[in-house]
Short mmCIF file of C-alpha atoms in Angstrom, two decimals:
data_model
loop_
_atom_site.label_atom_id
_atom_site.label_comp_id
_atom_site.label_asym_id
_atom_site.label_seq_id
_atom_site.Cartn_x
_atom_site.Cartn_y
_atom_site.Cartn_z
CA MET C 1 107.04 99.84 161.15
CA VAL C 2 109.31 102.85 160.81
CA GLU C 3 111.43 102.93 157.76
CA THR C 4 115.26 102.47 158.41
CA ARG C 5 117.41 104.84 156.37
CA LYS C 6 121.09 104.87 156.02
CA PRO C 7 122.61 108.29 155.69
CA ILE C 8 125.07 109.27 153.01
CA GLN C 9 127.64 112.00 153.18
CA VAL C 10 126.83 115.27 151.47
CA ALA C 11 129.54 114.89 148.87
CA GLU C 12 128.21 111.51 147.83
CA ALA C 13 124.67 112.93 147.56
CA VAL C 14 125.94 115.73 145.29
CA ARG C 15 127.67 113.29 143.13
CA LEU C 16 124.68 110.95 142.64
CA VAL C 17 122.44 114.08 141.74
CA MET C 18 124.93 115.23 139.23
CA GLU C 19 125.44 112.09 137.61
CA HIS C 20 121.68 111.80 136.77
CA CYS C 21 121.48 115.12 135.09
CA HIS C 22 120.53 115.08 131.36
CA PRO C 23 120.91 118.10 129.08
CA LEU C 24 117.87 119.39 127.07
CA GLY C 25 119.61 120.58 123.81
CA THR C 26 120.30 124.08 122.59
CA GLU C 27 118.65 126.95 121.05
CA THR C 28 119.57 130.30 119.56
CA ILE C 29 118.18 133.54 121.05
CA PRO C 30 118.75 137.28 120.65
CA LEU C 31 121.59 138.59 122.55
CA GLU C 32 119.14 140.77 124.74
CA GLN C 33 117.74 137.61 126.02
CA ALA C 34 121.05 135.92 126.81
CA TYR C 35 121.58 137.26 130.39
CA GLY C 36 121.44 134.26 132.92
CA ARG C 37 121.61 131.67 130.15
CA VAL C 38 124.52 129.10 129.79
CA LEU C 39 126.65 129.44 126.67
CA ALA C 40 126.35 126.31 124.35
CA GLU C 41 129.24 127.61 122.06
CA PRO C 42 132.47 129.34 122.95
CA ILE C 43 132.90 133.01 122.31
CA ILE C 44 135.52 133.48 119.59
CA ALA C 45 137.21 136.78 118.79
CA LYS C 46 135.99 137.59 115.32
CA HIS C 47 138.62 140.43 115.14
CA ASP C 48 141.35 142.03 117.08
CA VAL C 49 140.41 144.28 120.14
CA PRO C 50 141.28 147.15 119.92
CA SER C 51 141.00 146.84 116.12
CA PHE C 52 143.55 149.80 115.76
CA ASP C 53 146.21 151.41 118.07
CA ARG C 54 144.19 153.73 120.20
CA SER C 55 144.70 156.39 123.02
CA PRO C 56 143.69 155.32 126.53
CA TYR C 57 143.75 158.96 127.79
CA ASP C 58 142.78 162.57 126.49
CA GLY C 59 146.16 164.07 125.72
CA PHE C 60 148.47 164.43 122.72
CA ALA C 61 149.83 162.10 120.16
CA VAL C 62 153.61 162.66 119.59
CA ARG C 63 156.63 161.06 118.14
CA SER C 64 158.76 159.71 121.16
CA GLU C 65 161.96 160.65 119.64
CA ASP C 66 160.95 164.34 119.57
CA THR C 67 160.76 164.17 123.49
CA SER C 68 164.28 163.15 124.05
CA GLY C 69 166.23 165.54 126.40
CA ALA C 70 163.09 166.98 127.89
CA SER C 71 163.48 167.99 131.53
CA GLY C 72 162.54 170.67 134.04
CA ASP C 73 165.24 172.87 132.90
CA ASN C 74 164.83 171.94 129.33
CA ARG C 75 161.11 172.00 128.35
CA ILE C 76 160.44 170.79 124.72
CA SER C 77 157.65 172.58 122.66
CA PHE C 78 155.28 170.81 120.31
CA LYS C 79 152.85 172.30 117.67
CA VAL C 80 149.37 171.17 117.83
CA ILE C 81 148.21 170.46 113.96
CA GLY C 82 144.68 169.21 114.68
CA GLU C 83 142.37 167.36 116.83
CA ILE C 84 141.22 163.42 116.68
CA GLY C 85 138.03 162.76 118.47
CA ALA C 86 136.84 159.35 119.16
CA GLY C 87 135.50 157.62 115.89
CA HIS C 88 137.47 160.01 113.76
CA VAL C 89 140.88 159.54 111.87
CA ALA C 90 143.68 162.11 111.49
CA ASP C 91 144.04 163.53 107.97
CA ARG C 92 147.66 162.86 107.98
CA GLY C 93 150.62 161.60 109.94
CA ILE C 94 152.72 163.77 112.10
CA GLY C 95 156.12 165.32 111.40
CA PRO C 96 159.14 166.40 113.65
CA GLY C 97 157.91 168.61 116.68
CA GLU C 98 154.21 168.12 115.68
CA ALA C 99 151.32 166.68 117.74
CA TYR C 100 147.75 165.91 117.48
CA ARG C 101 145.17 166.73 120.32
CA ILE C 102 143.63 163.22 120.93
CA MET C 103 140.57 162.03 122.90
CA THR C 104 140.25 158.77 124.68
CA GLY C 105 139.51 155.78 122.39
CA ALA C 106 140.52 157.76 119.20
CA GLN C 107 142.79 156.05 116.72
CA ILE C 108 146.44 157.11 117.07
CA PRO C 109 147.82 158.88 113.86
CA ASP C 110 150.60 157.68 111.63
CA ASN C 111 154.11 158.28 112.97
CA ALA C 112 153.06 158.76 116.56
CA ASP C 113 154.26 156.23 119.10
CA ALA C 114 153.61 158.00 122.50
CA ILE C 115 150.55 159.62 124.22
CA VAL C 116 151.50 162.74 126.38
CA MET C 117 148.37 163.09 129.02
CA LEU C 118 147.19 166.50 129.43
CA GLU C 119 148.33 166.87 132.97
CA GLN C 120 151.75 166.26 131.71
CA THR C 121 151.79 169.41 129.52
CA VAL C 122 151.92 173.13 129.98
CA GLU C 123 149.69 175.00 127.30
CA GLU C 124 151.31 177.50 125.18
CA GLU C 125 150.19 179.51 121.96
CA ASN C 126 149.46 176.93 119.23
CA GLY C 127 150.76 174.12 121.33
CA PHE C 128 152.36 172.93 124.63
CA THR C 129 155.57 171.96 126.39
CA ILE C 130 156.77 168.97 128.26
CA ARG C 131 159.26 168.42 130.94
CA LYS C 132 160.06 164.70 130.66
CA PRO C 133 160.82 162.25 127.76
CA PHE C 134 158.55 159.55 126.64
CA SER C 135 159.17 156.10 125.51
CA PRO C 136 157.89 154.37 122.47
CA GLY C 137 154.44 152.81 123.24
CA GLU C 138 154.05 154.91 126.50
CA ASN C 139 150.35 155.31 127.27
CA PHE C 140 149.43 153.43 124.31
CA SER C 141 146.74 150.87 123.73
CA TYR C 142 147.79 148.49 121.10
CA LYS C 143 145.77 146.70 118.40
CA GLY C 144 144.98 143.34 119.75
CA GLU C 145 146.22 143.78 123.08
CA ASP C 146 142.74 142.73 124.77
CA ALA C 147 141.88 139.99 122.20
CA LYS C 148 143.41 138.54 118.99
CA LYS C 149 141.19 137.34 116.18
CA GLY C 150 140.51 133.62 116.55
CA GLU C 151 141.18 133.68 120.27
CA VAL C 152 138.85 131.47 122.26
CA LEU C 153 137.69 134.13 125.09
CA ILE C 154 135.05 132.34 126.95
CA GLU C 155 134.26 128.55 126.90
CA ALA C 156 131.06 126.90 126.23
CA GLY C 157 129.09 126.13 129.52
CA THR C 158 129.83 129.57 131.17
CA LEU C 159 126.82 131.45 132.69
CA VAL C 160 126.12 134.69 130.75
CA HIS C 161 126.55 137.72 133.00
CA PRO C 162 126.67 141.50 132.08
CA GLY C 163 130.43 141.34 131.29
CA THR C 164 129.73 138.28 128.96
CA ILE C 165 127.00 140.42 127.20
CA ALA C 166 129.56 143.27 126.60
CA LEU C 167 131.89 140.61 125.03
CA LEU C 168 129.33 139.12 122.74
CA ALA C 169 128.10 142.58 121.66
CA THR C 170 131.80 143.39 121.05
CA PHE C 171 132.28 140.64 118.56
CA GLY C 172 128.94 140.96 116.89
CA TYR C 173 127.06 138.10 118.55
CA ALA C 174 123.48 139.39 117.79
CA GLU C 175 122.26 135.89 118.35
CA VAL C 176 123.72 133.33 120.89
CA GLU C 177 123.48 129.61 121.18
CA VAL C 178 122.66 128.70 124.60
CA ALA C 179 121.40 125.58 126.53
CA ARG C 180 117.86 125.18 126.88
CA ARG C 181 116.42 126.06 130.17
CA PRO C 182 114.45 123.27 132.15
CA ILE C 183 110.83 124.02 133.37
CA ALA C 184 110.51 123.10 137.05
CA GLY C 185 107.50 121.88 138.84
CA ILE C 186 106.67 123.10 142.41
CA LEU C 187 104.35 121.13 144.76
CA SER C 188 103.83 121.74 148.48
CA THR C 189 102.41 118.82 150.50
CA GLY C 190 100.83 118.93 154.04
CA THR C 191 97.33 119.05 155.43
CA GLU C 192 98.77 121.58 157.90
CA LEU C 193 99.36 124.16 155.06
CA LEU C 194 97.43 127.26 154.42
CA ASP C 195 97.67 129.86 151.53
CA VAL C 196 99.63 132.94 152.18
CA ALA C 197 96.43 135.04 152.17
CA ASP C 198 94.57 132.70 154.63
CA GLU C 199 93.99 133.61 158.39
CA LEU C 200 95.81 131.30 160.80
CA VAL C 201 93.80 128.60 162.58
CA PRO C 202 94.87 126.36 165.15
CA GLY C 203 97.32 123.61 164.01
CA LYS C 204 97.78 125.31 160.67
CA ILE C 205 100.73 127.11 159.03
CA ARG C 206 100.91 129.27 155.79
CA ASN C 207 102.88 127.76 153.06
CA SER C 208 106.29 129.57 152.84
CA ASN C 209 108.16 126.86 151.04
CA GLY C 210 106.35 127.09 147.82
CA PRO C 211 106.99 130.92 147.43
CA MET C 212 110.42 130.53 148.63
CA ILE C 213 111.38 127.70 146.17
CA ALA C 214 109.68 129.81 143.37
CA ALA C 215 111.90 132.86 144.28
CA GLN C 216 115.11 130.69 144.27
CA LEU C 217 114.26 129.36 140.78
CA THR C 218 113.46 133.00 139.73
CA ARG C 219 116.80 134.06 141.07
CA MET C 220 118.34 131.57 138.67
CA GLY C 221 116.06 132.51 135.84
CA ILE C 222 114.29 129.20 135.73
CA PRO C 223 110.79 129.13 134.70
CA TYR C 224 108.36 126.91 136.74
CA LYS C 225 104.81 125.72 137.11
CA SER C 226 103.15 125.70 140.56
CA TYR C 227 100.90 122.93 141.54
CA GLY C 228 99.98 124.51 144.56
CA MET C 229 99.24 122.75 147.73
CA GLN C 230 98.13 119.02 148.47
CA ALA C 231 96.77 117.58 151.60
CA ASP C 232 98.19 114.38 152.87
CA GLN C 233 96.15 111.98 150.76
CA LEU C 234 98.21 109.32 149.14
CA ASP C 235 95.93 108.86 145.85
CA ALA C 236 95.51 112.55 145.33
CA CYS C 237 99.25 113.30 145.81
CA THR C 238 100.21 110.55 143.40
CA ALA C 239 98.07 112.03 140.77
CA ILE C 240 99.16 115.41 141.06
CA VAL C 241 102.83 114.30 141.18
CA GLU C 242 102.31 112.21 138.17
CA LYS C 243 100.71 115.12 136.27
CA ALA C 244 103.54 117.60 137.35
CA ILE C 245 106.23 114.98 136.12
CA ALA C 246 104.42 114.82 132.67
CA GLU C 247 104.43 118.62 132.35
CA THR C 248 107.96 119.74 133.48
CA ASP C 249 111.49 118.96 133.27
CA PHE C 250 111.93 118.28 137.03
CA LEU C 251 109.92 118.35 140.15
CA ILE C 252 110.54 119.92 143.61
CA THR C 253 108.15 118.73 146.24
CA THR C 254 108.34 120.04 149.85
CA GLY C 255 107.08 117.99 152.72
CA GLY C 256 106.26 114.34 152.78
CA VAL C 257 109.71 112.95 152.81
CA SER C 258 110.15 112.05 156.75
CA VAL C 259 109.22 108.69 158.34
CA GLY C 260 105.68 109.58 159.66
CA ASP C 261 102.46 108.00 158.93
CA TYR C 262 101.56 110.95 156.60
CA ASP C 263 104.75 111.16 154.74
CA TYR C 264 103.76 109.84 151.47
CA LEU C 265 106.41 110.85 148.90
CA PRO C 266 108.49 107.49 149.41
CA ALA C 267 105.13 105.62 148.56
CA ILE C 268 104.53 107.82 145.58
CA TYR C 269 108.03 107.14 144.19
CA GLU C 270 107.51 103.52 144.57
CA ARG C 271 104.11 103.59 142.97
CA LEU C 272 105.55 105.53 139.90
CA GLY C 273 108.53 103.49 139.50
CA ALA C 274 110.93 106.05 140.48
CA LYS C 275 114.61 105.05 141.36
CA VAL C 276 115.43 106.64 144.96
CA LEU C 277 119.10 107.84 144.69
CA PHE C 278 119.16 108.65 148.50
CA ASN C 279 116.57 109.34 151.29
CA LYS C 280 118.80 110.39 154.08
CA VAL C 281 122.03 112.74 154.04
CA ALA C 282 124.31 113.19 156.99
CA MET C 283 123.56 116.85 157.24
CA ARG C 284 121.58 119.35 159.43
CA PRO C 285 119.15 120.77 158.50
CA GLY C 286 117.70 118.63 155.83
CA SER C 287 118.80 115.05 156.72
CA VAL C 288 115.59 113.54 155.31
CA THR C 289 116.14 115.16 151.78
CA THR C 290 115.33 112.59 149.14
CA VAL C 291 116.00 112.70 145.54
CA ALA C 292 114.63 110.20 143.15
CA VAL C 293 114.86 109.78 139.19
CA LEU C 294 112.21 108.81 136.68
CA GLY C 295 113.33 108.29 133.38
CA GLU C 296 115.56 111.33 132.70
CA LYS C 297 113.75 113.48 135.26
CA LEU C 298 114.88 114.32 138.67
CA LEU C 299 112.52 114.57 141.58
CA PHE C 300 113.78 116.53 144.57
CA GLY C 301 111.79 115.70 147.82
CA LEU C 302 112.91 118.56 150.01
CA SER C 303 111.86 118.82 153.76
CA GLY C 304 108.72 120.69 154.84
CA ASN C 305 110.89 122.57 157.44
CA PRO C 306 111.85 125.90 155.80
CA SER C 307 115.53 126.04 156.61
CA ALA C 308 116.03 122.55 155.68
CA CYS C 309 113.94 123.11 152.46
CA PHE C 310 116.22 126.14 151.58
CA THR C 311 119.27 124.43 152.28
CA GLY C 312 118.45 121.22 150.22
CA PHE C 313 117.61 123.34 147.10
CA GLU C 314 120.98 125.32 147.25
CA LEU C 315 123.17 122.03 147.88
CA PHE C 316 121.42 119.86 145.51
CA THR C 317 118.70 121.44 143.25
CA ARG C 318 120.74 124.49 142.18
CA PRO C 319 123.90 122.79 140.95
CA ALA C 320 121.73 120.16 139.23
CA VAL C 321 119.66 122.67 137.33
CA LEU C 322 123.04 124.31 136.16
CA ASN C 323 124.26 121.05 135.17
CA ILE C 324 121.32 120.19 133.05
CA MET C 325 121.93 123.45 131.17
CA GLY C 326 125.54 122.54 130.69
CA GLY C 327 126.93 124.85 133.31
CA THR C 328 130.49 124.12 134.07
CA ALA C 329 130.73 125.92 137.43
CA PRO C 330 127.39 124.77 139.28
CA TYR C 331 128.50 124.94 142.90
CA MET C 332 128.31 127.68 145.50
CA PRO C 333 131.45 129.76 145.88
CA HIS C 334 133.52 128.74 148.98
CA MET C 335 135.46 130.96 151.40
CA LYS C 336 137.46 130.67 154.69
CA ALA C 337 136.10 132.88 157.62
CA THR C 338 136.57 133.37 161.21
CA LEU C 339 133.60 132.27 163.40
CA GLY C 340 132.07 135.26 165.04
CA ASP C 341 130.12 133.38 167.79
CA ASP C 342 130.43 130.32 169.70
CA PHE C 343 128.23 127.35 168.29
CA THR C 344 128.42 124.68 171.02
CA LYS C 345 125.91 122.15 169.62
CA PRO C 346 127.62 118.77 168.95
CA ASN C 347 127.73 117.68 165.37
CA PRO C 348 126.74 114.19 164.58
CA PHE C 349 126.20 115.41 161.25
CA THR C 350 127.69 118.25 159.11
CA ARG C 351 125.86 121.32 159.92
CA PHE C 352 124.91 123.98 157.32
CA ILE C 353 123.99 127.10 159.42
CA ARG C 354 122.26 130.11 157.93
CA ALA C 355 124.84 132.91 158.67
CA VAL C 356 125.84 136.35 158.01
CA TRP C 357 129.52 136.96 156.61
CA GLU C 358 130.99 140.42 156.57
CA MET C 359 134.60 141.93 155.95
CA THR C 360 136.06 143.46 159.06
CA ALA C 361 139.40 144.92 160.11
CA ASP C 362 140.35 141.32 161.09
CA GLY C 363 139.39 139.74 157.90
CA ILE C 364 136.13 137.80 156.86
CA VAL C 365 133.93 137.04 159.92
CA ALA C 366 131.02 134.80 159.69
CA SER C 367 128.13 134.58 162.55
CA PRO C 368 125.01 132.51 162.80
CA ALA C 369 122.03 134.64 161.43
CA GLY C 370 119.87 133.77 164.45
CA PHE C 371 117.48 131.01 165.35
CA ASN C 372 118.91 128.09 163.62
CA LYS C 373 116.55 125.00 164.03
CA SER C 374 115.38 123.30 160.68
CA ASN C 375 112.04 125.02 161.02
CA ALA C 376 113.35 128.39 161.36
CA VAL C 377 112.36 131.10 158.91
CA SER C 378 113.89 134.41 160.20
CA SER C 379 117.53 133.28 159.83
CA ILE C 380 116.88 132.48 156.19
CA ALA C 381 115.97 135.92 155.64
CA ARG C 382 119.07 137.58 157.46
CA GLY C 383 121.56 135.04 156.14
CA ASN C 384 123.96 135.52 153.16
CA CYS C 385 125.87 132.51 153.27
CA LEU C 386 125.90 128.92 154.71
CA LEU C 387 128.34 128.43 157.64
CA VAL C 388 129.71 124.66 157.16
CA LEU C 389 130.57 122.90 160.36
CA PRO C 390 131.70 119.32 159.82
CA SER C 391 130.60 116.42 161.91
CA GLY C 392 132.41 114.61 164.72
CA THR C 393 133.01 117.70 166.85
CA ARG C 394 131.52 118.74 170.12
CA GLY C 395 130.97 122.24 169.04
CA TYR C 396 132.79 125.30 167.67
CA THR C 397 134.03 128.36 169.49
CA LYS C 398 134.38 131.99 168.46
CA GLY C 399 137.77 132.68 166.51
CA MET C 400 137.95 129.22 164.85
CA GLU C 401 138.47 129.19 161.07
CA VAL C 402 135.37 127.88 159.35
CA ASP C 403 134.18 127.33 155.59
CA ILE C 404 131.35 129.16 154.19
CA LEU C 405 129.33 128.84 151.16
CA LEU C 406 128.13 132.11 149.50
CA ILE C 407 124.36 132.25 148.82
CA GLY C 408 123.10 134.11 145.66
CA ALA C 409 126.45 134.30 143.87
CA GLU C 410 126.02 135.07 140.27
CA GLN C 411 128.97 133.06 139.26
CA GLY C 412 129.73 129.49 140.69
CA VAL C 413 132.95 127.24 140.85
CA ARG C 414 133.51 124.02 138.94
CA GLU C 415 134.30 121.72 141.98
CA TRP C 416 132.30 120.76 145.21
CA VAL C 417 135.02 121.17 147.70
CA LEU C 418 133.43 120.12 151.08
#
C-alpha cells in the first residue's frame, strides 16, 4: 500500500528543522583559521580607532586660524618645517604660518587642526600657498571616530568574513572563540548509481548528488565523511546509516525518500527509532524531502533527483548547519526582481526555479536557467539564484515582480521571509 503523506508549507518545514538544532559548544582557534567560522564571542574594541588624530590624505598639517582670509586674490603662504611619514611623530608642534608635510595615516602634530590636500596648494620655495580658508577639523580623521574603546562592534553569532578578520586583527585578537563546526555524513542511495569514473551502462546513472552535496558543504567550510553509494537493500542501508550517524554530527542521504518499493529511508528511520519531522513539503522540486531527528542529530533525507537535492540542501540543510554553529543570519538573502521570461506551468506547490539574475538598465531581472524538471542538472550549473513562484497560480508572465533567493552568498539574513 502506498504511504499517504500530508505536505506542509516550506516555512513550517524550515521552522521544524531550526527548532531541532543543537549547538556543539565552542573552541578557541588562531585568527588565521577563523575565516568562515561563527563567532562565539562579541568583538569588543580594546582601544580607540584611530588611536590618535591622523591625516586621511597626503598634504600639509596647518592651523586653521592661519588660513583665514585666503582667496584667489589673496594667497596665503606657509613655511614647511618638516615631514611626518606614517608611523612617525613630529618633533614639535607648529606655530603661526608653519606647516608639516604629512602622509596618509600619519599622526597630526600638536596645534594643527586642519589638513590641506596637496592638490589644494601651489608649491613655492620652502613652502606653499593656498587660495581658500580651512575650517577646524577639515580633512581630519579624529581619534576614536571609527570605534571607541569598550564598544561592541560585532555580535556573537556572526559569520567571520575577510572584513571581520581585519577587525579582529585591528584589536589584537590573535585567538578567537568560535562555535565548533559539525562534521557531516553523506550517503547516496540507489541501485541505479555508478561511480563518477564508471562507464555508463543501460539503466544506470553516475552519482552526481554525492559530489554536489560535498561541494555545497565545502562552500560552507563544513568537513564531511563520505559513505559512498549504497544499493537499495534495506539491511545494508540500515547498517551504513547507523554507522554514519554514530560517526558524524548530522547525516545527509540522497535518494530513497519517495514512496516506491525500493525507497527505504522511511523504514530505516523507523528501525532506528528516529522521529520524522516531515516527509512531504509543498514545494517543487523536492516535495518528498524528509527530515528526521535521532537524539540530537538531524537526518536530512534529500531527493535523488539532482535539482530537488540541491534545493533541499539550500532551503533546509544549510540554515540548520549555520544554526548548529550559533549563526544568527542563517538564511539565503532575498531580493525582488522582474521575471525575464514567461513561466506558464500551474503551481499547485511553491516552485523554486534555478535561475539567473542580472542587473540591467531596467533593474534586476531573473530568468529560469534552462531545463527545470527535478532531475535537471544543467540548470543547477547555470543558476545563481532560486526564483520563488508561490503556489495557487496558473503561471507567471514576463515582467511580473518575483522573489529570488541568492545562492552562494557569504553572508545571510536573520529571518525566513517567504
